[in-house]
mmCIF file of C-alpha atoms in Angstrom:
data_model
loop_
_atom_site.group_PDB
_atom_site.id
_atom_site.type_symbol
_atom_site.label_atom_id
_atom_site.label_comp_id
_atom_site.label_asym_id
_atom_site.label_seq_id
_atom_site.Cartn_x
_atom_site.Cartn_y
_atom_site.Cartn_z
ATOM 1 C CA ILE A 168 114.918 43.355 161.208
ATOM 2 C CA THR A 169 115.957 46.513 159.435
ATOM 3 C CA MET A 170 117.413 46.780 155.935
ATOM 4 C CA ASN A 171 118.270 49.607 153.633
ATOM 5 C CA ALA A 172 117.468 49.508 149.906
ATOM 6 C CA ARG A 173 120.892 48.129 148.974
ATOM 7 C CA GLN A 174 120.558 45.284 151.464
ATOM 8 C CA LEU A 175 117.045 44.509 150.233
ATOM 9 C CA LEU A 176 118.247 44.360 146.627
ATOM 10 C CA HIS A 177 120.953 41.884 147.631
ATOM 11 C CA PHE A 178 118.453 39.828 149.651
ATOM 12 C CA PHE A 179 116.068 39.670 146.672
ATOM 13 C CA GLU A 180 118.857 38.695 144.258
ATOM 14 C CA LEU A 181 119.716 35.733 146.473
ATOM 15 C CA ARG A 182 116.289 34.694 147.687
ATOM 16 C CA CYS A 183 114.230 35.151 144.508
ATOM 17 C CA HIS A 184 116.652 33.061 142.464
ATOM 18 C CA LYS A 185 115.309 29.749 141.178
ATOM 19 C CA SER A 186 117.925 27.847 143.196
ATOM 20 C CA ALA A 187 116.666 29.277 146.508
ATOM 21 C CA GLN A 188 114.526 27.122 148.788
ATOM 22 C CA TRP A 189 110.919 27.429 147.617
ATOM 23 C CA GLU A 190 109.524 28.647 150.955
ATOM 24 C CA ILE A 191 112.074 31.458 151.116
ATOM 25 C CA ARG A 192 111.577 32.241 147.417
ATOM 26 C CA ASP A 193 107.815 32.571 147.904
ATOM 27 C CA MET A 194 108.209 34.903 150.884
ATOM 28 C CA ALA A 195 110.860 36.967 149.095
ATOM 29 C CA GLY A 196 108.524 37.258 146.099
ATOM 30 C CA ILE A 197 105.777 38.664 148.324
ATOM 31 C CA MET A 198 108.227 41.111 149.883
ATOM 32 C CA LEU A 199 109.512 42.149 146.445
ATOM 33 C CA LYS A 200 105.965 42.778 145.261
ATOM 34 C CA ILE A 201 105.304 45.087 148.227
ATOM 35 C CA CYS A 202 108.597 46.929 147.758
ATOM 36 C CA ASN A 203 107.961 47.339 144.031
ATOM 37 C CA ILE A 204 104.519 48.835 144.666
ATOM 38 C CA LYS A 205 105.885 51.330 147.213
ATOM 39 C CA TYR A 206 109.243 52.091 145.531
ATOM 40 C CA PRO A 207 109.073 51.107 141.838
ATOM 41 C CA VAL A 208 112.105 53.187 140.840
ATOM 42 C CA ILE A 209 114.339 51.068 143.078
ATOM 43 C CA PHE A 210 112.849 47.597 142.667
ATOM 44 C CA GLU A 211 111.392 47.530 139.135
ATOM 45 C CA ASP A 212 114.499 45.952 137.561
ATOM 46 C CA LEU A 213 114.441 43.001 139.941
ATOM 47 C CA TRP A 214 110.685 42.725 139.492
ATOM 48 C CA GLN A 215 111.243 42.299 135.745
ATOM 49 C CA ASP A 216 114.305 40.032 136.135
ATOM 50 C CA TYR A 217 112.414 37.416 138.093
ATOM 51 C CA GLY A 218 109.545 37.255 135.649
ATOM 52 C CA VAL A 219 106.891 38.629 137.958
ATOM 53 C CA THR A 220 104.481 40.529 135.756
ATOM 54 C CA GLU A 221 101.396 41.213 137.860
ATOM 55 C CA LYS A 222 101.275 44.040 140.390
#
């Protein structure tokens, strides 16, 4: 699977939401953590929006 940053942001908005299935939400949270470590300028807002505080 390939995604650009815009597609990843959309994926995270959908799949990190509290109404998403928990298995998908957990995996998306792990992916968001990795993306935020590598590209904090792009993903930091979503990182903060979903209440994830540890890096």
